[in-house]
Short mmCIF file of C-alpha atoms and ligand atoms in Angstrom, two decimals:
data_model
loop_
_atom_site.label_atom_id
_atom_site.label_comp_id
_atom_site.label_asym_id
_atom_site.label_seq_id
_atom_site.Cartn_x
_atom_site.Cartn_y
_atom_site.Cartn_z
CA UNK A 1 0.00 0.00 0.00
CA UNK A 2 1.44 3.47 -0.49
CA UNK A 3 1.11 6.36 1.44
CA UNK A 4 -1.28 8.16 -0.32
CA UNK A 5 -3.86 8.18 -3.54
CA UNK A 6 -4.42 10.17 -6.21
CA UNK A 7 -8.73 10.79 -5.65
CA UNK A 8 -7.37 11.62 -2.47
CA UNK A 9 -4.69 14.68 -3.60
CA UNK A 10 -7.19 16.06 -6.03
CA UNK A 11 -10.26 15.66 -3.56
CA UNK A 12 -7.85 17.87 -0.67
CA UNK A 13 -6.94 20.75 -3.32
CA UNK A 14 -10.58 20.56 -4.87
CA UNK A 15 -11.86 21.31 -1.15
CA UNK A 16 -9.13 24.28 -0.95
CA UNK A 17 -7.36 22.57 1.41
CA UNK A 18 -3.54 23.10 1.28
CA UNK A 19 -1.76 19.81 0.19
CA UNK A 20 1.10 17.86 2.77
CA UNK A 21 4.51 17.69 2.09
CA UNK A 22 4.08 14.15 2.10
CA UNK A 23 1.21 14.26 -0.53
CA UNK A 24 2.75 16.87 -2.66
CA UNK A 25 6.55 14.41 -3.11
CA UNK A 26 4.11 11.22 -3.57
CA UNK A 27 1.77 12.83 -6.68
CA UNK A 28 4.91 14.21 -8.05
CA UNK A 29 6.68 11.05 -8.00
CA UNK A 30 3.76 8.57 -8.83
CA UNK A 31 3.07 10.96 -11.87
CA UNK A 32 6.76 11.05 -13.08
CA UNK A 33 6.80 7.51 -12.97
CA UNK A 34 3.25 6.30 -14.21
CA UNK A 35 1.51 5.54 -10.93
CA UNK A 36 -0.94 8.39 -11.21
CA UNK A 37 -2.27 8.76 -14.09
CA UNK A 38 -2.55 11.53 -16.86
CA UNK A 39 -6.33 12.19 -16.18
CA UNK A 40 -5.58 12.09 -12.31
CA UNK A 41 -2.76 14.81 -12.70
CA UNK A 42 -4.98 16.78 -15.63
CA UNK A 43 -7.61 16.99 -12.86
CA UNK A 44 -5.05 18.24 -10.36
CA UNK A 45 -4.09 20.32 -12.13
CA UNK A 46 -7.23 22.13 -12.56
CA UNK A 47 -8.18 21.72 -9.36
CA UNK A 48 -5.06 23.91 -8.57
CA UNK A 49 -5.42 26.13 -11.19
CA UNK A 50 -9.06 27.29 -9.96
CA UNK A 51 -7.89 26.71 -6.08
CA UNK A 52 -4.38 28.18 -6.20
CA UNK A 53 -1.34 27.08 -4.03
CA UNK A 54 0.24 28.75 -0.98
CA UNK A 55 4.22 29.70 -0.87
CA UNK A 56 5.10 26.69 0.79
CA UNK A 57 2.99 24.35 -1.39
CA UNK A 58 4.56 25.62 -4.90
CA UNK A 59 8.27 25.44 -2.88
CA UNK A 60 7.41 22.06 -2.26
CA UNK A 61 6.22 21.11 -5.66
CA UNK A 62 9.00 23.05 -7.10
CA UNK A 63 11.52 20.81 -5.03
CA UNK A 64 9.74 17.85 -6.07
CA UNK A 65 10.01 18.11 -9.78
CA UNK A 66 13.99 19.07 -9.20
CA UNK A 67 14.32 15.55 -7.50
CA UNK A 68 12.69 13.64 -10.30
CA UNK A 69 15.83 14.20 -12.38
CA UNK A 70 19.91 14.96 -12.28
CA UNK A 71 21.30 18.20 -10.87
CA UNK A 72 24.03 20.18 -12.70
CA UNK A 73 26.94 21.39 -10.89
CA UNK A 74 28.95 24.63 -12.19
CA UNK A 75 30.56 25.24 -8.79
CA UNK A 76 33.92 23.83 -10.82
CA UNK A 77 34.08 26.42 -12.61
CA UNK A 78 36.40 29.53 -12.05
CA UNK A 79 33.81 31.82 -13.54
CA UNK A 80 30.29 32.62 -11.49
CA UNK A 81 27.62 31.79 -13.18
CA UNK A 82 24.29 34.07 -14.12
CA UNK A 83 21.44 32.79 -16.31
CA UNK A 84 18.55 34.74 -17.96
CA UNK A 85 14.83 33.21 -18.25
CA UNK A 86 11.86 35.08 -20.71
CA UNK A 87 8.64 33.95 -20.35
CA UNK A 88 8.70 34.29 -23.89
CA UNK A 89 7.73 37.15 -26.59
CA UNK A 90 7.48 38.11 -30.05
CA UNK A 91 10.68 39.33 -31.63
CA UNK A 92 12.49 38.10 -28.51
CA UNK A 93 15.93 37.99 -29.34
CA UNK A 94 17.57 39.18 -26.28
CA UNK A 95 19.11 35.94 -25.59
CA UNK A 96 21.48 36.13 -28.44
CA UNK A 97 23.31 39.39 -27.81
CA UNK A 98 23.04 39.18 -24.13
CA UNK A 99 24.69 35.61 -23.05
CA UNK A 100 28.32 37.05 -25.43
CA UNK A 101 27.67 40.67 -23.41
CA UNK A 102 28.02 39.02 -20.18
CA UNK A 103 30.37 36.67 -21.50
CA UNK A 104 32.36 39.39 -22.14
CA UNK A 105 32.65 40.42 -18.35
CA UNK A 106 34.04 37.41 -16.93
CA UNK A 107 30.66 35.61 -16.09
CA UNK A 108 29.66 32.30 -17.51
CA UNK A 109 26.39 32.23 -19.34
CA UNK A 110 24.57 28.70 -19.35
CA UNK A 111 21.59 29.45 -21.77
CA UNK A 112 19.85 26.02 -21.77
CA UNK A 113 17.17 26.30 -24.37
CA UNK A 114 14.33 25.57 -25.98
CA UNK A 115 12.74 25.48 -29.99
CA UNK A 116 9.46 27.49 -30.34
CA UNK A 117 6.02 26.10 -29.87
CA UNK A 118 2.88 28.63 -31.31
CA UNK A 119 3.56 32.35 -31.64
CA UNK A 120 6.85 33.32 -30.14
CA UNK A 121 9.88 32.06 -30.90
CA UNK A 122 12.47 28.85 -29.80
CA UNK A 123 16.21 31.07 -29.48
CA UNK A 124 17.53 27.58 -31.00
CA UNK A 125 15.18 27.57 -34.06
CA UNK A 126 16.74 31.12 -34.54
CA UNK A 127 20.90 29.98 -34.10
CA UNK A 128 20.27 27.14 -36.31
CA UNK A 129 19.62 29.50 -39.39
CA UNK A 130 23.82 29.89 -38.57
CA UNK A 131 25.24 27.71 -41.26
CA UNK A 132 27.15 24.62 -39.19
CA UNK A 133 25.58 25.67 -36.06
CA UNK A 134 24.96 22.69 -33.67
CA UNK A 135 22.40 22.83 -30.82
CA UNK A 136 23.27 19.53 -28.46
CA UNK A 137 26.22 19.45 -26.52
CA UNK A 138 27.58 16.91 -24.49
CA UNK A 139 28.14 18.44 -20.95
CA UNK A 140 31.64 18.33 -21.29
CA UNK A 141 31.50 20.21 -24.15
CA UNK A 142 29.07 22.80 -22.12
CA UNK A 143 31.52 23.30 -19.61
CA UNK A 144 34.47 23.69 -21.25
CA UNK A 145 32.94 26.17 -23.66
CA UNK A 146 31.60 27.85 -20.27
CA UNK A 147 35.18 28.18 -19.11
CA UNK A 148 37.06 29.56 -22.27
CA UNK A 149 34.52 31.61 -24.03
CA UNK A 150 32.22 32.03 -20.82
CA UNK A 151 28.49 32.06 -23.10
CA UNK A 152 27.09 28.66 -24.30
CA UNK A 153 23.22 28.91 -25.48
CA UNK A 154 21.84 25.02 -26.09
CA UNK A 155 19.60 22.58 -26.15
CA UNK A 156 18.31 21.59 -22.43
CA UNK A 157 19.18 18.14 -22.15
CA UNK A 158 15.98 15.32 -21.01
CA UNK A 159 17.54 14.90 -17.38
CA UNK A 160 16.42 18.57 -15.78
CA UNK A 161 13.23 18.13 -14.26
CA UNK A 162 11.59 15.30 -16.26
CA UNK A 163 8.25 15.64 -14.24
CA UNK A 164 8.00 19.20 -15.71
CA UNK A 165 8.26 17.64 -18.94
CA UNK A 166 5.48 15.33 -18.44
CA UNK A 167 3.15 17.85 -16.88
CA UNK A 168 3.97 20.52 -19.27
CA UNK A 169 2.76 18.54 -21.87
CA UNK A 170 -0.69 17.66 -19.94
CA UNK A 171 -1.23 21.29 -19.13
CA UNK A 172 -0.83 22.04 -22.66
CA UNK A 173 -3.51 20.23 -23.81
CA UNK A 174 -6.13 20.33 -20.79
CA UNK A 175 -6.76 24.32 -20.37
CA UNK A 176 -4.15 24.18 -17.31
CA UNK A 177 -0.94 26.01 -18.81
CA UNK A 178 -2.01 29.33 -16.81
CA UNK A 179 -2.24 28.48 -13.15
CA UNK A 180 0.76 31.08 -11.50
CA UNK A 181 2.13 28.01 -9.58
CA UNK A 182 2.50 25.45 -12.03
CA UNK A 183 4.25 27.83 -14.43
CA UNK A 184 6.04 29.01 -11.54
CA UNK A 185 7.13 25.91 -10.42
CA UNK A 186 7.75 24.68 -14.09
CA UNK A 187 10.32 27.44 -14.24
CA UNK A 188 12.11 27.55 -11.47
CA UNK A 189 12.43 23.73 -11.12
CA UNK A 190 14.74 23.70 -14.03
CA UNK A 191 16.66 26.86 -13.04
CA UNK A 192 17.18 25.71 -9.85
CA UNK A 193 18.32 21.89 -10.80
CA UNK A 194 20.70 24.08 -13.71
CA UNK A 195 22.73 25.28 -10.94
CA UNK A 196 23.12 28.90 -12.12
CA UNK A 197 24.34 31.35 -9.09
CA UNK A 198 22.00 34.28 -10.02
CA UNK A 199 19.24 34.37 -13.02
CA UNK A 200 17.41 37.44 -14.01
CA UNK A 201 14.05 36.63 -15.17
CA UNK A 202 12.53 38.56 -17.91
CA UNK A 203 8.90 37.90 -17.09
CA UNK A 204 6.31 39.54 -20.17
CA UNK A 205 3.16 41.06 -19.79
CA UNK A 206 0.47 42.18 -22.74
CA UNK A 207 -0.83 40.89 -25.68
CA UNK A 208 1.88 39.12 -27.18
CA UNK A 209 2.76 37.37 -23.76
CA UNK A 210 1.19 34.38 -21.16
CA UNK A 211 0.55 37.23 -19.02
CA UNK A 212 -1.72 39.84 -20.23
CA UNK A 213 -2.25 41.97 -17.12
CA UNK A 214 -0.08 43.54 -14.79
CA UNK A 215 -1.04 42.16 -11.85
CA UNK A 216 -0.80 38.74 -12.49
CA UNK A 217 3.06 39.12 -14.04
CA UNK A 218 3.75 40.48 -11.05
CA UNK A 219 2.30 37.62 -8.80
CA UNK A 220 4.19 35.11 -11.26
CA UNK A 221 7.44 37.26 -10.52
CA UNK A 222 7.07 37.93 -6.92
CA UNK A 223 6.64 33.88 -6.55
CA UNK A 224 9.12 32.82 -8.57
CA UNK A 225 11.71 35.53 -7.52
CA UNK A 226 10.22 33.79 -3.62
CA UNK A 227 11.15 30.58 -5.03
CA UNK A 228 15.05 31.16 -6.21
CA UNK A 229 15.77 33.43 -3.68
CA UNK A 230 15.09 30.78 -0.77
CA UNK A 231 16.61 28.22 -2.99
CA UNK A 232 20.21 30.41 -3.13
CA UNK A 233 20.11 31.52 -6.19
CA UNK A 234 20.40 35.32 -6.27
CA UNK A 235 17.24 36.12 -8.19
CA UNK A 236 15.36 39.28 -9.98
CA UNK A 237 12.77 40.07 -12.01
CA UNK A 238 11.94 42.63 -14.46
CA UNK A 239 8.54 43.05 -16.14
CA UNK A 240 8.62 44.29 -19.22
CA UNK A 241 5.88 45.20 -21.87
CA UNK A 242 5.20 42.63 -24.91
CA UNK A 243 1.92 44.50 -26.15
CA UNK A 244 4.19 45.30 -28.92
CA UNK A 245 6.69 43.16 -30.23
CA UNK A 246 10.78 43.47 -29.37
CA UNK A 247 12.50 45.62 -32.00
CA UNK A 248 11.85 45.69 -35.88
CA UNK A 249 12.28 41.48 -36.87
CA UNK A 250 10.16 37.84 -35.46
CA UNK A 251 11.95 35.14 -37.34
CA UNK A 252 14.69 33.08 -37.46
CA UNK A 253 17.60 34.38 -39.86
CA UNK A 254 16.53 37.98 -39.72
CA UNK A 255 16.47 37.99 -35.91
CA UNK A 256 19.82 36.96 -35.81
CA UNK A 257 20.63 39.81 -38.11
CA UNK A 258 19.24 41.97 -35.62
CA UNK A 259 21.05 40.79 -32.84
CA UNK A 260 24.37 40.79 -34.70
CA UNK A 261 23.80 44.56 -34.96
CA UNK A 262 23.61 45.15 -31.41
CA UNK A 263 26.32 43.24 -30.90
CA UNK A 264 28.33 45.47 -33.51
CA UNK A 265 27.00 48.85 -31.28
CA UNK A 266 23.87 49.47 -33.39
CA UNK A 267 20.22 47.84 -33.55
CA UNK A 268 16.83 48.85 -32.09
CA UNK A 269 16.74 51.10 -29.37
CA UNK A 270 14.53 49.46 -27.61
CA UNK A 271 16.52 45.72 -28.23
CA UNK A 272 19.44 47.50 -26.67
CA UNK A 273 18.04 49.01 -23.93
CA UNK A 274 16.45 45.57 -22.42
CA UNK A 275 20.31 43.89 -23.02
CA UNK A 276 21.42 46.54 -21.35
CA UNK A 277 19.01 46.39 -18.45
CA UNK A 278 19.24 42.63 -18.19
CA UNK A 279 22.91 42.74 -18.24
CA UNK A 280 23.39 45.09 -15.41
CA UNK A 281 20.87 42.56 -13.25
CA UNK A 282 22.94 39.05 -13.97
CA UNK A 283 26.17 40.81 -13.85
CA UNK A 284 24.85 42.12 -10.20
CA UNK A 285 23.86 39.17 -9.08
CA UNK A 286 27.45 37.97 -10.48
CA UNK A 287 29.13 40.53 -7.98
CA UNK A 288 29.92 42.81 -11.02
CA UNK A 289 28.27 46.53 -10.44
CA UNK A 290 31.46 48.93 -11.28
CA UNK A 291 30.62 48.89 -15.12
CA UNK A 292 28.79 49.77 -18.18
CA UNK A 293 27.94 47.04 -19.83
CA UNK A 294 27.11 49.15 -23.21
CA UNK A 295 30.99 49.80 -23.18
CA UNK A 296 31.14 46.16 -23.97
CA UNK A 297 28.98 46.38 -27.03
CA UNK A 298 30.75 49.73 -28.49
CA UNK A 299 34.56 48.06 -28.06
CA UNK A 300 33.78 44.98 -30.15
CA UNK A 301 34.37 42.51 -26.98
CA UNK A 302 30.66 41.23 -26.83
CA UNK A 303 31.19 40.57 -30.57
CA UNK A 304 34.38 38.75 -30.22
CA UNK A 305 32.30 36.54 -27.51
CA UNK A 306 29.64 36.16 -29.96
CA UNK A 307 31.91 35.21 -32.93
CA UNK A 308 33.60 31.94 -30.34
CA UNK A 309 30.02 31.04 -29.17
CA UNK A 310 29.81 30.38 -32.65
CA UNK A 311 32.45 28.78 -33.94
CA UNK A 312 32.85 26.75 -30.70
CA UNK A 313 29.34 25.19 -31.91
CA UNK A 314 30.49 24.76 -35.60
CA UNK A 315 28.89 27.62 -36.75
CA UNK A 316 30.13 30.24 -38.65
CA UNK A 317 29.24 33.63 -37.73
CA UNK A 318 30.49 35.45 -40.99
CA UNK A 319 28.38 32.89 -43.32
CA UNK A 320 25.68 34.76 -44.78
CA UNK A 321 22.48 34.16 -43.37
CA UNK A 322 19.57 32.30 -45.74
CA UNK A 323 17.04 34.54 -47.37
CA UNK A 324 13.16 33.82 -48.25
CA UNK A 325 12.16 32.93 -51.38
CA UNK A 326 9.02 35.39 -51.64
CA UNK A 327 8.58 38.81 -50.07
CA UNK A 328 5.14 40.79 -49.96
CA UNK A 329 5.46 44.57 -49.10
CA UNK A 330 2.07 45.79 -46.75
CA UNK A 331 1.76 49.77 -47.54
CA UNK A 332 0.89 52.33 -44.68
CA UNK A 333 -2.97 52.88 -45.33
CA UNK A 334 -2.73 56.69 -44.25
CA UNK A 335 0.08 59.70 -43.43
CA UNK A 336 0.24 59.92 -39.13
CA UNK A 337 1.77 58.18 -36.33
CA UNK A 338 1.81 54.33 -35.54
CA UNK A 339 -0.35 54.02 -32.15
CA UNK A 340 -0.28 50.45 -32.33
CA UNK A 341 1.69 47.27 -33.00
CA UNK A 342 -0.26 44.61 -31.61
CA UNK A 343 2.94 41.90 -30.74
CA UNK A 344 0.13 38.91 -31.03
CA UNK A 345 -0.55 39.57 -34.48
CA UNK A 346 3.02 39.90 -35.63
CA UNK A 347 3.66 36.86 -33.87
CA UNK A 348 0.94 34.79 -35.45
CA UNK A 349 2.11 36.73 -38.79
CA UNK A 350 5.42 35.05 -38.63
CA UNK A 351 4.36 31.76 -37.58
CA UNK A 352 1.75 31.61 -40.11
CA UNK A 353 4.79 32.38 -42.59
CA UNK A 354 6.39 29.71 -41.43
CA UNK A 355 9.38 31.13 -38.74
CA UNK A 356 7.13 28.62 -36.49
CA UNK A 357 5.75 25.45 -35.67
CA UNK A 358 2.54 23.93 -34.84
CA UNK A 359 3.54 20.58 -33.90
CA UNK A 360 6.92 20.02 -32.03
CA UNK A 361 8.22 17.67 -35.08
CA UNK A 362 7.30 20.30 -37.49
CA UNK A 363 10.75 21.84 -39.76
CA UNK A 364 11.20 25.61 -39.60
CA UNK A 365 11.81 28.28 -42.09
CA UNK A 366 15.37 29.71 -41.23
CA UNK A 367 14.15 32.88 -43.80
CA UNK A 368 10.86 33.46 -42.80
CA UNK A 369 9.18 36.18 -40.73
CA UNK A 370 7.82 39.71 -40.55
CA UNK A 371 9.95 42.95 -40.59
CA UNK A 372 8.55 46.43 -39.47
CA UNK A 373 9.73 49.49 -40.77
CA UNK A 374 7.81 51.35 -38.12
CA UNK A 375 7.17 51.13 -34.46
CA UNK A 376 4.44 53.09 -32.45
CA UNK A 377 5.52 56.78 -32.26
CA UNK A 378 7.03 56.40 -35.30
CA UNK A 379 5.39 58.98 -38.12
CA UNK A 380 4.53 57.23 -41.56
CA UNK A 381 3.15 58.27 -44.79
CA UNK A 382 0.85 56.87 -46.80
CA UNK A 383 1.78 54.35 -49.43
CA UNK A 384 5.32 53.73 -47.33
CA UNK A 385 6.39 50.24 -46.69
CA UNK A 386 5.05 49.20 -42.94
CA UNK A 387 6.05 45.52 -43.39
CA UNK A 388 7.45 43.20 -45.31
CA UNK A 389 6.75 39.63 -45.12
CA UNK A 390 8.82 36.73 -45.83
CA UNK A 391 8.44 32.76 -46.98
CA UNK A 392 9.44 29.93 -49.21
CA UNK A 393 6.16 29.21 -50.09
CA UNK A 394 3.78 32.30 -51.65
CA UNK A 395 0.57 30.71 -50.54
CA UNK A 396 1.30 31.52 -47.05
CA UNK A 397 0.63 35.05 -47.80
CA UNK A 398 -2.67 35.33 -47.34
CA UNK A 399 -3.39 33.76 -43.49
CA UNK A 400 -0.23 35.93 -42.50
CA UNK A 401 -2.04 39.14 -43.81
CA UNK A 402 -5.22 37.95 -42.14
CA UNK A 403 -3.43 37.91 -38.97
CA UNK A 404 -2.35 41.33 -39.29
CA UNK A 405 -5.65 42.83 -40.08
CA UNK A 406 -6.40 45.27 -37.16
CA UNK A 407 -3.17 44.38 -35.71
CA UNK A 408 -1.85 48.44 -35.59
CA UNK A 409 -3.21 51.76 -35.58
CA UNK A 410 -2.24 54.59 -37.91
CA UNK A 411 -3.42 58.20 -36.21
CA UNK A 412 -3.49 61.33 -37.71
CA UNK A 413 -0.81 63.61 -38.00
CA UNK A 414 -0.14 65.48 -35.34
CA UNK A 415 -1.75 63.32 -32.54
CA UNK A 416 -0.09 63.73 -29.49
CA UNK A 417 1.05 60.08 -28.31
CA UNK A 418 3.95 58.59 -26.20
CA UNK A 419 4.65 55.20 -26.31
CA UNK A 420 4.37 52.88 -22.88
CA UNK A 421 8.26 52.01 -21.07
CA UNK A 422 9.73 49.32 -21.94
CA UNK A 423 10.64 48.24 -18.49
CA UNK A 424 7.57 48.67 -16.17
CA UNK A 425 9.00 47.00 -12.78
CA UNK A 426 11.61 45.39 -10.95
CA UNK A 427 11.11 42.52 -8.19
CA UNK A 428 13.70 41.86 -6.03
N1 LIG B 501 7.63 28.05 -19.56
C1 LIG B 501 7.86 26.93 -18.87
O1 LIG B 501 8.95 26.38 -18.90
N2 LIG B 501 6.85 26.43 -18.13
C2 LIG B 501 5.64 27.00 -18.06
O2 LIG B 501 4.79 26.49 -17.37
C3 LIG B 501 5.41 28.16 -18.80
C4 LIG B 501 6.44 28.67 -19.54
#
């Protein structure tokens, strides 16, 4: 007989009762290894997405899933280590010209990532448009490259939190991906069995995000800031808007064009500014606060970082990048100001286009996406080019212009409008 059952878990939380310790390491581990099963946990689940979860509970869970797999251990290394986590956006690139920034100071940079899934983008979907670049490394290869070059950004091996794996996948098909301490837990668990010393976590609010209110992004940031904190890693947060999308490119090829131009001192403003703002927080929680990280980017040694990241994956960062095989041009409909660029409809945009997948087996487009040529504030005239759209295949056109229709907001000239901040918050 074992020590508990799962009607009797999901019959505690759907009462609003909090759960054990005990009960909480059982469901975790009868789940992970096929003793509860998936329409037991899918009913958990809900039950705790409608009933919530105290602090203790999602430290609990959290430490739960961590046990179910391996630990890493980067205390061997001479460098400390500082990681970065988004909850994910359109046009996020930040990853790429970040990890070489803070490379670049003496830090070591674990990125373990992920490919995209829906509207915003996997960072290794995007690399992988590098000709010869190679996602899996063994994790000797990780650390050495973590010692030398300081930045590594790939693929998260199976043996990080394997329950999170197996729930993640339930949640995303039974309504349940939205409940603050699953995703907080789902997180954190794999931060925390990583090993980094600090992580910054970049956590997205508005259209183009899981969060679309303010409140709620900072509930998910307070708990999971809660969560690393009192698990010693030397955590923030920052919240930062995603109503419109993150600088002028969502694809694969072109966002790495974009990144490669902040990395030579140039690019977006507003690209640059979040690097620059999530750099100062991991190289803080690194011990570093007596620089400027932009120096980095203006002397060429964040590019020099970026250039051995590269090459010490086989890829080769002065390869030209592949292009799309059909454009379309969308005109500005009037002269004014952009009020609006909704990030959910670029997003869907590029996906439709085929920068994206629908089903996890799916190939990518390395060429394909959407490029703005305005962003709201900007003026525009009438007739000028406000996107262009890229693909392989010219019958994709027509669902990615669908998905833009209504998507931004030309005003007349003159109206008075300033844009939102980028960076709304900081927890921690
Ligand atoms: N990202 C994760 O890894 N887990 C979630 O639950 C949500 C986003």
């Amino acid at each position: 007989m074992s020590e508990h059952d799962a009607v009797e878990v999901i019959s505690a939380k759907r009462d609003r009762q909090s759960l054990t310790d005990s009960q909480i390491d059982w469901v975790v581990a009868a789940y992970t290894r096929g003793d509860v099963a998936d329409e037991q946990m899918s009913s958990l689940a809900m039950a705790i997405l409608l009933n919530g979860m105290d602090q203790r509970e999602i430290a609990r869970w959290t430490a739960a899933m961590i046990a179910s797999g391996e630990r890493m251990d980067f205390s061997g290394l001479s460098r400390p280590t500082a990681d970065k986590h988004s909850t994910g956006g359109v046009g996020d690139k930040i990853t790429l010209p970040l990890a070489p920034l803070v490379a670049a100071h003496g830090v070591a940079v674990p990125q373990l990532s992920g490919r995209g899934l829906g509207h915003t983008g996997g960072t290794l979907d995007k690399l992988e448009a590098i000709p010869g670049w190679r996602a899996a490394l063994s994790n000797d290869e990780m650390m050495e490259q973590l010692e030398s070059i300081g930045a590594v950004i790939c693929a998260a091996g199976d043996g990080l939190a394997p329950a999170d794996k197996k729930l993640y996948a339930l949640r995303d098909v039974t309504g349940t991906v939205e409940a603050i301490p699953l995703i907080a837990s789902s997180i954190m668990s794999k931060k925390i069995a990583e090993g980094t010393g600090a992580l910054v976590l970049d956590v997205k609010v508005g259209s183009g995000a899981f969060m679309k209110d303010v409140d709620r992004a900072r509930e998910l940031a307070g708990t999971m800031v809660a969560l690393g904190t009192d698990a010693g890693v030397r955590t923030t947060a920052l919240l930062t808007d995603m109503a419109t999308p993150l600088g002028r490119t969502a694809g694969n090829a072109i966002e790495v064009a974009e990144s490669v131009e902040v990395l030579a001192g140039g690019g977006p403003a507003d690209v640059v500014e979040l690097t620059l703002a999530l750099a100062r927080e991991m190289l803080a929680g690194a011990g570093i606060t007596d620089v400027d990280p932009a120096d980095k980017l203006a002397d060429g040694s964040a590019m020099d970082a970026w250039k051995a990241m590269i090459r010490a994956q086989d890829g080769d960062p002065d390869a030209e990048l592949p292009t799309a095989r059909e454009q379309h041009v969308v005109n500005a409909p009037s002269t004014g100001v952009l009020t609006r660029l909704d990030a959910m409809s670029v997003g869907l945009a590029a996906w439709r286009l085929g920068a994206g997948r629908a089903r996890k087996e799916d190939p990518v487009q390395a060429g394909a996406g959407v490029v703005w040529h305005a962003r709201p504030g900007d003026a525009v005239t009438e007739g000028q080019p406000l996107f262009t759209l890229l693909t392989d295949d010219e019958h994709r056109f027509e669902r990615a212009l669908a998905s833009l229709e209504g998507g931004y907001d030309v005003a007349p000239e003159g109206t008075d409008f300033t844009p939102d901040p980028l960076v709304i918050d900081r927890i921690g």
